[in-house]
Amino acid sequence: MLRERANVGVTFQSYSLSQDAAGEELKSWSTLATRQALMLPMSGSQRAERAATHTLSVRYVAGLSRDHRVLIGLTYYEIHDVIDVDENGREHICRIRAIEAG
């Protein structure tokens, strides 16, 4: 059913830390999963409560958490919440907010 409603391609990314030659900490991102998702804007009252601006409904991604980020088109989003719908490992709802455009 989710596939029929999907309207946007999303890439979930995880990060790892390393150091450059000068000892500076570097955060590098890699792809955790790519999915099709339904992306909907949140209402004004929902935004005020959570600071998130959109919700994503997406097929389950093992290990997905607030430590990851979402890439949609050229825009990166931070993840505010990850909810396992019905706690059955089939679908996630994520509340997200844009953090930077590429």
CSV table of C-alpha atoms in Angstrom, one decimal:
chain,number,residue,atom,x,y,z
A,1,MET,CA,0.0,0.0,0.0
A,2,LEU,CA,2.8,2.5,0.8
A,3,ARG,CA,4.4,2.0,-2.7
A,4,GLU,CA,1.1,3.2,-4.3
A,5,ARG,CA,1.2,6.5,-2.3
A,6,ALA,CA,5.0,7.2,-2.5
A,7,ASN,CA,5.8,10.6,-3.9
A,8,VAL,CA,9.5,11.2,-3.2
A,9,GLY,CA,12.8,9.3,-3.2
A,10,VAL,CA,14.7,9.5,0.1
A,11,THR,CA,18.1,8.5,1.1
A,12,PHE,CA,18.8,7.8,4.8
A,13,GLN,CA,22.4,8.4,5.8
A,14,SER,CA,24.6,7.4,8.8
A,15,TYR,CA,27.8,9.0,9.8
A,16,SER,CA,31.2,7.9,11.0
A,17,LEU,CA,33.9,10.0,12.7
A,18,SER,CA,37.6,10.0,11.6
A,19,GLN,CA,40.5,12.4,11.9
A,20,ASP,CA,42.4,14.3,9.2
A,21,ALA,CA,46.2,14.7,9.0
A,22,ALA,CA,46.0,17.7,11.4
A,23,GLY,CA,44.0,15.7,14.0
A,24,GLU,CA,40.7,17.5,13.2
A,25,GLU,CA,37.6,15.4,13.6
A,26,LEU,CA,35.8,14.7,10.4
A,27,LYS,CA,32.2,13.5,10.1
A,28,SER,CA,31.6,11.5,6.9
A,29,TRP,CA,28.2,10.3,5.7
A,30,SER,CA,27.3,7.1,3.9
A,31,THR,CA,24.0,5.6,2.6
A,32,LEU,CA,22.1,3.5,5.1
A,33,ALA,CA,19.0,2.9,2.9
A,34,THR,CA,17.1,4.4,-0.1
A,35,ARG,CA,13.4,4.3,-0.2
A,36,GLN,CA,10.3,5.8,-1.7
A,37,ALA,CA,8.3,7.8,0.8
A,38,LEU,CA,5.1,9.9,1.3
A,39,MET,CA,6.3,13.3,2.5
A,40,LEU,CA,3.6,15.7,4.0
A,41,PRO,CA,4.0,19.1,5.5
A,42,MET,CA,3.0,19.4,9.2
A,43,SER,CA,0.3,21.8,10.3
A,44,GLY,CA,1.2,25.0,12.1
A,45,SER,CA,0.1,23.7,15.5
A,46,GLN,CA,2.1,20.5,14.9
A,47,ARG,CA,5.2,22.5,14.0
A,48,ALA,CA,5.0,24.6,17.1
A,49,GLU,CA,4.9,21.5,19.2
A,50,ARG,CA,7.8,19.6,17.6
A,51,ALA,CA,10.0,22.0,15.6
A,52,ALA,CA,9.7,19.5,12.7
A,53,THR,CA,8.2,20.7,9.5
A,54,HIS,CA,7.3,17.5,7.6
A,55,THR,CA,6.4,13.8,8.1
A,56,LEU,CA,7.7,10.9,6.1
A,57,SER,CA,5.9,7.6,5.8
A,58,VAL,CA,8.4,5.0,4.6
A,59,ARG,CA,9.0,1.3,4.5
A,60,TYR,CA,10.8,0.1,7.6
A,61,VAL,CA,14.6,0.8,7.8
A,62,ALA,CA,16.4,-1.4,10.3
A,63,GLY,CA,18.4,0.6,12.9
A,64,LEU,CA,17.0,4.0,11.8
A,65,SER,CA,17.2,6.6,14.6
A,66,ARG,CA,17.6,10.4,15.3
A,67,ASP,CA,21.3,10.0,14.7
A,68,HIS,CA,20.7,9.6,11.0
A,69,ARG,CA,19.8,12.2,8.4
A,70,VAL,CA,17.6,12.3,5.3
A,71,LEU,CA,18.6,13.5,1.8
A,72,ILE,CA,15.7,14.4,-0.4
A,73,GLY,CA,16.7,16.0,-3.7
A,74,LEU,CA,19.5,18.4,-2.8
A,75,THR,CA,18.2,19.1,0.7
A,76,TYR,CA,19.3,17.5,4.0
A,77,TYR,CA,16.9,16.9,6.9
A,78,GLU,CA,17.5,16.1,10.5
A,79,ILE,CA,15.2,13.5,12.0
A,80,HIS,CA,13.3,14.5,15.1
A,81,ASP,CA,11.3,11.3,15.7
A,82,VAL,CA,11.3,7.8,14.3
A,83,ILE,CA,8.1,5.8,15.0
A,84,ASP,CA,7.7,2.1,14.1
A,85,VAL,CA,4.1,2.0,13.1
A,86,ASP,CA,2.3,-0.8,15.0
A,87,GLU,CA,5.7,-1.9,16.2
A,88,ASN,CA,5.7,-4.6,13.6
A,89,GLY,CA,8.8,-3.7,11.6
A,90,ARG,CA,7.0,-2.8,8.4
A,91,GLU,CA,6.6,1.0,8.3
A,92,HIS,CA,8.3,4.1,9.9
A,93,ILE,CA,6.9,7.5,10.4
A,94,CYS,CA,9.6,10.1,10.7
A,95,ARG,CA,9.2,13.8,11.7
A,96,ILE,CA,11.9,15.8,9.9
A,97,ARG,CA,13.2,19.4,9.5
A,98,ALA,CA,15.5,20.8,6.7
A,99,ILE,CA,19.0,21.7,7.9
A,100,GLU,CA,20.8,22.5,4.7
A,101,ALA,CA,20.4,22.6,0.9
A,102,GLY,CA,23.2,21.3,-1.3
